[in-house]
Short mmCIF file of C-alpha atoms in Angstrom, two decimals:
data_model
loop_
_atom_site.label_atom_id
_atom_site.label_comp_id
_atom_site.label_asym_id
_atom_site.label_seq_id
_atom_site.Cartn_x
_atom_site.Cartn_y
_atom_site.Cartn_z
CA MET A 13 84.04 -28.14 -52.60
CA LYS A 14 85.01 -31.69 -51.29
CA PRO A 15 83.39 -32.39 -48.13
CA THR A 16 85.49 -33.97 -45.63
CA LEU A 17 84.64 -36.58 -42.53
CA LEU A 18 87.42 -35.49 -40.48
CA LEU A 19 85.86 -31.58 -39.46
CA PRO A 20 86.29 -30.52 -35.88
CA PRO A 21 85.54 -28.43 -34.05
CA VAL A 22 82.41 -27.67 -35.76
CA VAL A 23 81.33 -30.50 -34.18
CA ALA A 24 78.05 -32.02 -36.21
CA LEU A 25 79.69 -31.13 -39.49
CA ILE A 26 81.44 -34.94 -39.76
CA VAL A 27 77.62 -36.32 -38.98
CA VAL A 28 76.06 -34.51 -41.51
CA VAL A 29 77.99 -35.57 -44.37
CA VAL A 30 77.54 -39.07 -43.38
CA TRP A 31 73.96 -38.72 -42.98
CA LEU A 32 73.66 -37.01 -46.28
CA GLY A 33 75.04 -40.12 -47.89
CA ASN A 34 78.70 -40.02 -47.44
CA GLY A 35 78.88 -37.24 -50.45
CA ARG A 36 76.67 -39.48 -53.12
CA GLN A 37 74.19 -36.27 -53.03
CA LYS A 38 75.06 -33.30 -55.18
CA ILE A 39 77.27 -30.63 -53.91
CA ALA A 40 75.09 -27.86 -54.11
CA ALA A 41 72.61 -29.94 -51.49
CA LEU A 42 75.83 -30.49 -49.42
CA GLU A 43 76.41 -26.29 -49.27
CA LYS A 44 73.14 -25.95 -48.63
CA GLU A 45 72.49 -28.03 -45.93
CA THR A 46 75.61 -26.98 -44.20
CA ALA A 47 75.16 -23.78 -44.25
CA THR A 48 71.76 -24.12 -42.68
CA LEU A 49 73.38 -26.21 -40.47
CA LYS A 50 76.19 -23.75 -39.41
CA GLN A 51 73.37 -21.01 -38.94
CA ARG A 52 71.15 -23.29 -36.57
CA LEU A 53 74.89 -23.97 -34.65
CA ALA A 54 75.74 -20.64 -34.38
CA THR A 55 72.43 -19.83 -32.55
CA ARG A 56 73.04 -22.68 -30.26
CA SER A 57 76.06 -22.09 -29.06
CA ASN A 58 75.15 -22.61 -25.48
CA GLY A 59 72.98 -25.86 -26.32
CA PHE A 60 74.99 -28.82 -25.73
CA ALA A 61 73.07 -29.97 -22.82
CA THR A 62 69.99 -27.81 -22.85
CA ASP A 63 67.39 -30.74 -23.47
CA ASP A 64 68.05 -32.04 -19.88
CA PRO A 65 66.97 -29.65 -17.14
CA SER A 66 69.84 -30.75 -14.69
CA GLY A 67 72.02 -28.94 -17.83
CA LYS A 68 73.78 -32.17 -17.72
CA GLY A 69 71.89 -34.40 -20.52
CA LYS A 70 72.03 -37.72 -21.13
CA PRO A 71 75.98 -39.20 -21.46
CA ALA A 72 76.56 -40.52 -25.22
CA GLY A 73 79.82 -42.88 -24.55
CA LYS A 74 81.33 -45.53 -21.69
CA GLN A 75 84.88 -43.96 -21.96
CA ALA A 76 84.18 -41.62 -18.72
CA LYS A 77 83.45 -42.92 -15.29
CA GLY A 78 80.04 -42.55 -14.22
CA LYS A 79 78.61 -41.91 -17.60
CA GLU A 80 76.07 -44.05 -18.76
CA PRO A 81 76.75 -46.01 -22.10
CA VAL A 82 75.60 -44.94 -25.47
CA ASP A 83 72.69 -46.69 -26.75
CA TRP A 84 73.96 -47.41 -29.87
CA LYS A 85 70.62 -48.99 -31.27
CA GLN A 86 68.83 -46.05 -30.71
CA VAL A 87 71.77 -43.50 -31.96
CA ALA A 88 71.67 -45.44 -34.86
CA ALA A 89 67.75 -45.76 -35.24
CA GLN A 90 67.65 -41.54 -35.14
CA MET A 91 70.58 -41.42 -37.35
CA LEU A 92 68.96 -43.58 -39.93
CA GLU A 93 65.19 -41.84 -39.85
CA MET A 94 67.22 -38.26 -39.92
CA ASN A 95 69.08 -39.44 -43.30
CA GLN A 96 66.18 -40.95 -45.07
CA GLY A 97 63.75 -38.16 -43.85
CA GLY A 98 66.54 -35.66 -45.47
CA GLY A 99 66.24 -33.41 -42.31
CA MET A 100 68.79 -32.50 -39.39
CA GLY A 101 66.21 -33.90 -36.83
CA ASP A 102 67.15 -33.31 -33.24
CA MET A 103 70.16 -31.18 -33.13
CA ARG A 104 71.25 -30.88 -29.90
CA SER A 105 70.99 -34.26 -29.04
CA MET A 106 73.41 -34.89 -32.28
CA ILE A 107 75.53 -32.48 -30.88
CA ARG A 108 75.90 -33.49 -27.77
CA LEU A 109 76.73 -37.05 -29.02
CA GLN A 110 79.28 -35.89 -31.38
CA LYS A 111 80.48 -34.02 -28.33
CA ARG A 112 80.62 -37.44 -26.39
CA LEU A 113 82.12 -38.92 -29.46
CA GLN A 114 85.15 -36.42 -29.40
CA ASP A 115 86.09 -36.99 -25.77
CA MET A 116 86.12 -41.20 -25.79
CA GLU A 117 89.52 -42.18 -26.03
CA LYS A 118 90.58 -44.61 -28.89
CA GLU A 119 90.62 -47.36 -26.99
CA ASP A 120 86.86 -46.94 -26.17
CA LEU A 121 86.25 -46.31 -29.72
CA VAL A 122 87.43 -49.44 -30.65
CA ALA A 123 85.30 -51.21 -27.82
CA ALA A 124 82.34 -49.56 -28.95
CA LEU A 125 82.91 -50.76 -32.61
CA GLU A 126 83.18 -53.82 -31.45
CA GLU A 127 80.33 -53.62 -29.71
CA ILE A 128 78.37 -52.15 -32.76
CA ALA A 129 79.61 -55.44 -34.72
CA THR A 130 77.94 -57.70 -32.91
CA MET A 131 74.50 -56.32 -32.76
CA ASP A 132 71.47 -56.79 -34.69
CA LEU A 133 71.33 -54.03 -36.87
CA PRO A 134 70.30 -52.56 -40.67
CA ASP A 135 73.20 -52.60 -42.67
CA GLN A 136 72.87 -48.75 -43.38
CA SER A 137 72.95 -48.32 -39.81
CA ARG A 138 75.65 -50.20 -38.58
CA GLN A 139 77.45 -48.26 -41.79
CA MET A 140 76.36 -44.96 -40.48
CA LEU A 141 77.93 -45.62 -37.07
CA GLU A 142 80.77 -47.38 -37.86
CA GLN A 143 81.56 -44.37 -40.04
CA MET A 144 80.81 -41.81 -37.70
CA LEU A 145 83.45 -43.85 -35.05
CA ILE A 146 86.10 -44.88 -37.61
CA GLY A 147 86.19 -41.24 -38.41
CA GLN A 148 87.06 -40.45 -34.68
CA LEU A 149 89.46 -42.97 -34.49
CA CYS A 150 91.30 -41.58 -37.61
CA GLN A 151 91.98 -38.20 -36.13
CA LYS A 152 92.82 -39.82 -32.46
CA ASP A 153 95.26 -43.04 -33.88
CA PRO A 154 95.16 -42.82 -38.04
CA GLU A 155 97.69 -45.46 -37.32
CA LEU A 156 95.51 -47.70 -35.76
CA ALA A 157 92.44 -46.90 -37.55
CA LEU A 158 94.27 -47.85 -40.93
CA THR A 159 96.00 -50.57 -39.44
CA ARG A 160 92.29 -52.23 -37.87
CA HIS A 161 90.49 -50.96 -40.79
CA LEU A 162 92.18 -51.29 -43.98
CA ASP A 163 90.02 -54.17 -44.77
CA ARG A 164 87.27 -51.89 -45.16
CA LEU A 165 88.68 -50.17 -48.19
CA GLY A 166 86.22 -51.74 -50.45
CA ASP A 167 83.09 -51.06 -48.86
CA GLU A 168 80.24 -49.80 -50.95
CA GLY A 169 80.11 -45.95 -52.23
CA GLY A 170 83.63 -45.39 -51.14
CA GLY A 171 83.25 -43.37 -48.19
CA MET A 172 85.23 -45.34 -45.66
CA SER A 173 88.02 -45.26 -48.29
CA TRP A 174 87.90 -41.37 -48.40
CA GLN A 175 87.78 -41.75 -44.30
CA LEU A 176 90.55 -43.95 -43.98
CA ALA A 177 92.89 -41.78 -47.11
CA ASN A 178 91.97 -39.13 -44.60
CA ALA A 179 93.81 -41.20 -41.61
CA MET A 180 97.05 -41.70 -43.58
CA LYS A 181 97.23 -37.90 -44.35
CA GLU A 182 96.97 -36.99 -40.54
CA TRP A 183 99.54 -40.08 -40.42
CA THR A 184 101.64 -38.64 -43.03
CA ARG A 185 101.83 -35.74 -41.39
CA LYS A 186 102.81 -37.16 -38.35
CA ASP A 187 105.43 -39.71 -38.89
CA PRO A 188 105.75 -39.74 -42.90
CA ALA A 189 108.63 -42.37 -43.30
CA LYS A 190 106.47 -44.85 -40.97
CA ALA A 191 103.24 -43.80 -43.17
CA THR A 192 104.98 -44.33 -46.12
CA ALA A 193 106.98 -47.66 -45.57
CA TRP A 194 103.09 -48.94 -44.18
CA PHE A 195 101.79 -47.80 -47.45
CA ASP A 196 104.56 -49.69 -49.87
CA LYS A 197 103.74 -52.69 -47.82
CA GLN A 198 100.58 -52.96 -48.45
CA ILE A 199 100.70 -52.09 -52.10
CA ALA A 200 103.30 -55.03 -52.38
CA ALA A 201 100.66 -57.38 -50.60
CA GLY A 202 97.70 -56.41 -53.29
CA LYS A 203 95.52 -54.44 -50.70
CA PHE A 204 95.34 -51.66 -53.00
CA ASP A 205 94.84 -53.65 -55.94
CA SER A 206 92.93 -52.62 -58.65
CA ARG A 207 89.19 -54.24 -58.67
CA SER A 208 87.45 -52.29 -62.07
CA LEU A 209 87.90 -53.37 -65.17
CA ASP A 210 89.15 -49.59 -66.32
CA GLY A 211 92.28 -50.85 -63.98
CA LYS A 212 92.24 -48.07 -61.19
CA SER A 213 92.23 -48.44 -57.82
CA GLN A 214 90.79 -45.41 -56.17
CA PRO A 215 91.51 -46.31 -53.06
CA ARG A 216 95.34 -46.01 -54.09
CA MET A 217 95.12 -42.99 -56.02
CA GLN A 218 93.34 -41.42 -52.71
CA PHE A 219 96.24 -42.46 -50.72
CA GLU A 220 98.89 -41.55 -53.14
CA GLY A 221 97.07 -38.01 -53.67
CA VAL A 222 97.88 -37.56 -49.80
CA LEU A 223 101.17 -38.45 -49.93
CA VAL A 224 102.20 -36.72 -53.07
CA ALA A 225 100.86 -33.41 -51.68
CA ASN A 226 102.93 -34.03 -49.02
CA LEU A 227 106.31 -34.56 -50.71
CA LEU A 228 106.05 -31.54 -52.86
CA SER A 229 107.14 -29.46 -49.70
CA HIS A 230 110.51 -31.41 -49.46
CA ASP A 231 110.96 -34.19 -51.62
CA GLU A 232 109.94 -33.49 -55.37
CA ALA A 233 111.99 -36.22 -56.68
CA ALA A 234 110.12 -39.02 -54.71
CA ALA A 235 106.73 -37.50 -55.63
CA ALA A 236 107.41 -37.63 -59.12
CA ALA A 237 108.46 -41.45 -58.90
CA ARG A 238 105.45 -42.42 -56.86
CA LEU A 239 103.12 -41.20 -60.14
CA GLU A 240 105.83 -42.22 -62.59
CA ALA A 241 105.06 -46.01 -60.82
CA LEU A 242 101.30 -45.48 -62.04
CA PRO A 243 99.93 -45.59 -65.34
CA GLU A 244 100.08 -41.99 -67.43
CA ASN A 245 96.65 -42.25 -67.83
CA GLN A 246 95.77 -41.64 -63.80
CA ARG A 247 98.48 -39.35 -63.03
CA GLY A 248 96.40 -36.15 -63.88
CA GLU A 249 93.36 -37.65 -62.80
CA LEU A 250 95.08 -38.53 -59.25
CA LEU A 251 96.49 -34.85 -58.76
CA ARG A 252 93.18 -33.35 -60.12
CA ARG A 253 90.83 -35.26 -57.55
CA TYR A 254 93.40 -36.29 -54.76
CA ALA A 255 96.11 -33.96 -54.19
CA SER A 256 95.65 -30.73 -55.78
CA ASN A 257 93.35 -29.36 -52.62
CA ASP A 258 95.63 -30.74 -50.29
CA VAL A 259 98.98 -28.24 -52.03
CA LYS A 260 99.92 -25.34 -49.83
CA ALA A 261 100.62 -21.92 -51.67
CA GLU A 262 104.28 -22.40 -51.05
CA ASP A 263 104.50 -25.37 -53.02
CA GLN A 264 102.30 -24.56 -55.74
CA LEU A 265 105.15 -23.63 -58.05
CA ASN A 266 106.83 -27.24 -57.05
CA TYR A 267 103.17 -28.94 -58.01
CA ALA A 268 103.25 -27.22 -61.31
CA ASN A 269 106.47 -28.88 -62.37
CA LEU A 270 105.22 -32.08 -61.30
CA VAL A 271 102.25 -31.76 -63.03
CA ARG A 272 104.61 -30.83 -66.29
CA GLY A 273 106.92 -33.54 -65.82
CA VAL A 274 104.66 -36.71 -65.20
CA VAL A 275 101.46 -35.64 -66.52
CA SER A 276 100.47 -36.23 -69.97
CA GLU A 277 100.53 -33.19 -72.29
CA SER A 278 96.75 -33.14 -73.22
CA GLU A 279 96.11 -33.09 -69.58
CA GLN A 280 98.89 -30.80 -67.98
CA ALA A 281 96.69 -27.33 -68.93
CA THR A 282 93.47 -28.91 -67.14
CA THR A 283 95.25 -30.40 -64.22
CA LEU A 284 96.44 -27.20 -63.24
CA ALA A 285 93.91 -25.22 -64.19
CA GLN A 286 91.94 -26.68 -61.20
CA ILE A 287 93.58 -24.82 -58.59
CA ALA A 288 93.16 -21.77 -60.22
CA ALA A 289 89.24 -22.25 -59.98
CA ARG A 290 89.63 -23.26 -56.34
CA GLU A 291 91.44 -20.10 -55.94
CA ALA A 292 88.56 -17.96 -57.73
CA HIS A 293 85.65 -19.58 -56.02
CA GLN A 294 87.67 -19.64 -52.45
CA ASP A 295 88.92 -16.36 -52.71
CA GLY A 296 87.75 -14.22 -55.74
CA TYR A 297 89.43 -13.65 -59.17
CA THR A 298 92.66 -11.90 -57.47
CA ALA A 299 93.43 -15.02 -55.82
CA ALA A 300 93.40 -16.86 -58.89
CA THR A 301 95.99 -14.20 -60.76
CA GLU A 302 98.33 -14.83 -57.78
CA TYR A 303 98.06 -18.56 -58.19
CA LEU A 304 98.99 -18.19 -62.16
CA ASP A 305 101.53 -15.75 -61.71
CA ARG A 306 103.17 -18.18 -58.98
CA ILE A 307 103.73 -21.09 -61.14
CA LYS A 308 104.69 -19.09 -64.35
CA VAL A 309 102.31 -20.64 -66.50
CA THR A 310 102.51 -20.37 -70.17
CA PRO A 311 100.08 -18.30 -72.34
CA SER A 312 98.63 -21.05 -73.32
CA GLU A 313 97.85 -22.61 -69.77
CA ARG A 314 96.68 -19.29 -68.37
CA ALA A 315 94.08 -19.28 -71.30
CA ILE A 316 92.96 -22.81 -70.11
CA SER A 317 93.08 -21.53 -66.84
CA VAL A 318 90.92 -18.52 -67.58
CA ALA A 319 88.52 -20.57 -69.45
CA GLN A 320 87.93 -23.09 -66.23
CA VAL A 321 87.87 -20.23 -63.91
CA ALA A 322 84.93 -18.87 -65.82
CA ASN A 323 82.84 -21.74 -66.31
CA GLU A 324 83.29 -22.89 -62.94
CA LYS A 325 82.80 -19.39 -61.20
CA ILE A 326 79.54 -18.85 -62.80
CA LEU A 327 78.43 -22.61 -62.38
CA ASN A 328 79.12 -21.82 -58.82
CA LEU A 329 77.36 -18.92 -58.69
CA SER A 330 74.09 -20.32 -60.10
CA HIS A 331 73.67 -22.67 -57.84
CA LYS A 332 72.96 -19.80 -55.35
CA ARG A 333 71.21 -17.23 -57.73
CA LYS A 334 70.82 -15.52 -61.41
CA ILE A 335 73.74 -14.41 -62.95
CA THR A 336 73.46 -10.76 -63.88
CA ARG A 337 75.52 -8.53 -65.79
CA GLU A 338 77.19 -7.11 -63.40
CA ASP A 339 78.90 -10.91 -62.97
CA ILE A 340 79.64 -11.13 -66.68
CA ASP A 341 81.10 -8.05 -66.40
CA GLY A 342 83.56 -8.73 -63.49
CA LEU A 343 84.43 -12.39 -65.42
CA ARG A 344 85.26 -10.14 -68.59
CA GLU A 345 87.86 -7.25 -66.61
CA TRP A 346 89.37 -9.78 -65.10
CA ALA A 347 89.74 -12.51 -67.80
CA SER A 348 90.58 -9.51 -70.42
CA THR A 349 93.93 -9.16 -68.27
CA GLN A 350 94.72 -12.33 -68.26
CA SER A 351 93.90 -13.48 -71.63
CA PRO A 352 92.77 -11.12 -73.84
CA GLU A 353 92.70 -13.00 -76.78
CA THR A 354 90.32 -15.42 -75.44
CA SER A 355 87.87 -12.98 -73.54
CA ASN A 356 84.71 -13.27 -75.75
CA GLU A 357 85.07 -17.09 -75.95
CA VAL A 358 85.34 -17.24 -72.33
CA THR A 359 82.18 -14.71 -71.93
CA GLY A 360 79.74 -16.74 -74.23
CA SER A 361 81.03 -20.09 -72.39
CA ALA A 362 80.16 -18.76 -69.36
CA ILE A 363 77.15 -17.14 -70.60
CA ALA A 364 76.08 -20.77 -72.06
CA ARG A 365 76.55 -22.22 -68.38
CA SER A 366 74.33 -19.78 -66.96
CA THR A 367 71.29 -21.63 -68.11
CA GLU A 368 72.10 -25.20 -66.91
CA VAL A 369 71.77 -25.15 -63.26
CA ASN A 370 69.44 -24.30 -60.26
CA GLN A 371 68.96 -20.71 -60.17
CA ARG A 372 69.14 -20.51 -63.90
CA LEU A 373 68.56 -18.16 -66.68
CA GLU A 374 65.85 -18.74 -69.41
CA PHE A 375 66.80 -18.96 -72.47
CA SER A 376 65.94 -15.40 -73.71
CA GLU A 377 67.83 -13.87 -70.58
CA ALA A 378 70.66 -15.39 -71.79
CA ALA A 379 70.54 -14.74 -75.40
CA GLU A 380 69.80 -10.77 -74.43
CA LEU A 381 73.24 -11.14 -72.69
CA ALA A 382 74.91 -12.95 -75.29
CA LEU A 383 73.81 -10.19 -78.03
CA HIS A 384 74.77 -7.51 -75.21
CA TYR A 385 78.04 -8.26 -75.20
CA GLN A 386 78.14 -9.11 -78.88
CA LYS A 387 77.69 -5.52 -79.89
CA GLU A 388 80.05 -4.44 -76.73
CA SER A 389 82.82 -6.44 -78.59
CA GLY A 390 81.94 -5.75 -82.21
CA SER A 391 82.68 -9.74 -82.45
CA ASP A 392 80.84 -12.89 -83.24
CA GLU A 393 83.17 -14.88 -80.78
CA VAL A 394 80.51 -14.29 -77.78
CA LEU A 395 77.44 -15.45 -79.45
CA VAL A 396 79.48 -18.07 -81.40
CA ARG A 397 80.28 -19.80 -78.16
CA PHE A 398 77.55 -19.59 -76.66
CA LEU A 399 75.40 -21.27 -79.27
CA LYS A 400 78.55 -23.66 -79.81
CA ASP A 401 78.49 -24.47 -75.83
CA ARG A 402 75.00 -25.97 -76.39
CA PRO A 403 72.80 -23.83 -73.60
CA SER A 404 69.99 -25.17 -72.11
CA PHE A 405 66.54 -24.00 -74.08
CA LYS A 406 63.08 -25.41 -75.17
CA ASP A 407 62.20 -23.91 -78.24
CA LYS A 408 64.55 -24.63 -81.43
CA ALA A 409 62.94 -21.48 -82.83
CA GLU A 410 64.40 -19.58 -80.86
CA VAL A 411 67.86 -20.78 -81.10
CA LEU A 412 67.86 -20.54 -84.67
CA LYS A 413 66.45 -16.82 -84.86
CA LEU A 414 69.65 -16.09 -82.45
CA ALA A 415 71.94 -17.21 -84.79
CA GLU A 416 70.96 -15.21 -87.44
CA SER A 417 72.47 -12.42 -85.42
CA ILE A 418 75.93 -13.78 -86.70
CA SER A 419 77.77 -12.09 -89.17
CA ASP A 420 79.84 -14.43 -90.69
CA GLY A 421 77.86 -16.60 -93.00
CA LYS A 422 79.69 -19.52 -92.91
CA ILE A 423 79.88 -19.95 -89.46
CA ARG A 424 76.41 -19.09 -89.24
CA GLU A 425 75.06 -21.81 -91.31
CA GLU A 426 77.29 -24.13 -89.40
CA ILE A 427 75.46 -23.25 -86.27
CA ILE A 428 72.27 -23.66 -87.80
CA LYS A 429 73.23 -26.96 -89.17
CA SER A 430 74.33 -28.25 -86.09
CA TYR A 431 70.74 -27.67 -84.13
CA GLN A 432 68.99 -29.08 -87.46
#
């Protein structure tokens, strides 16, 4: 999941992402908070102004005639308290505020930002307010947001650069030629130069990812040219982190051809596998199969995708509950139709993943599963891969005892030695 700061019309989700620290918390925590928020919003669908007996509530903006201006200091204090407390506070007040922000014209958003810039506020409070307002400006006038706030690309935490990249996405959809010309001009002016020792510029990669995903539908050559202008060791990462989520189903074959053409051979299969894992997470194994068939994967590409789908599927489930034998059975059934020669290894690796996060299996529970599938398959591959993938354990004696179940003496000794 990639959290977004531009999520209308579920009004408070933008604010929640900002309050949670601009995506710096673990994804599982964000998913849990978002799910809770959705439930609360569903029960309060008519609650935009229920705090006020008149049903009107206090206004939160100065863009509409007859409405009181926002007390930004009060809003900042509430947001800071909620952020530090880890809760959602008075959701009805926040929902009303978000509604007011959505109703503000771009001129009013700019005026509010200028007002906030003059206030005596803690840095964190100012940053939260500015991100909330700039997020709205990115939606209403992405070109204006970019031209006014490009100097914020380097803000600590990366939240602002991500918002501005979303503005670039919106602008690219509306006027791709103008947006691209503007971006190239900023690159030439050094605005996107790297400031890190590894030579990477995260903001540039974010913006390039937006453009590449857009170009795939109508100009594959231009998409390839943009990537080829970057060092080869950055191309796969750019596509995986900043482009793949925006690739439409009808453009997936073009995306795959781009990956095979400009990404280093060692990264190609894992870059293609990322979308397969996302499809499986969102829409199930069938969707992953359709994607793999659509992009005409080779057997080796399919095998790597199956492994990545399996590991991420199990990790995602483990954030919510313990993995069951039925989960592994379903995974094995799918894997055997896609890459039967690797299905046992995939099974062992997936069981190892089930011991790692949140609602994890105890080592003894995972070991029982591994032994079950070793017996069912008649192969050591499940157990060997389970142990090679270093499942979480507390008692080394348990691991060594389990390793004794490996029938191949040479491999058994290798595994035992690796744990000593």
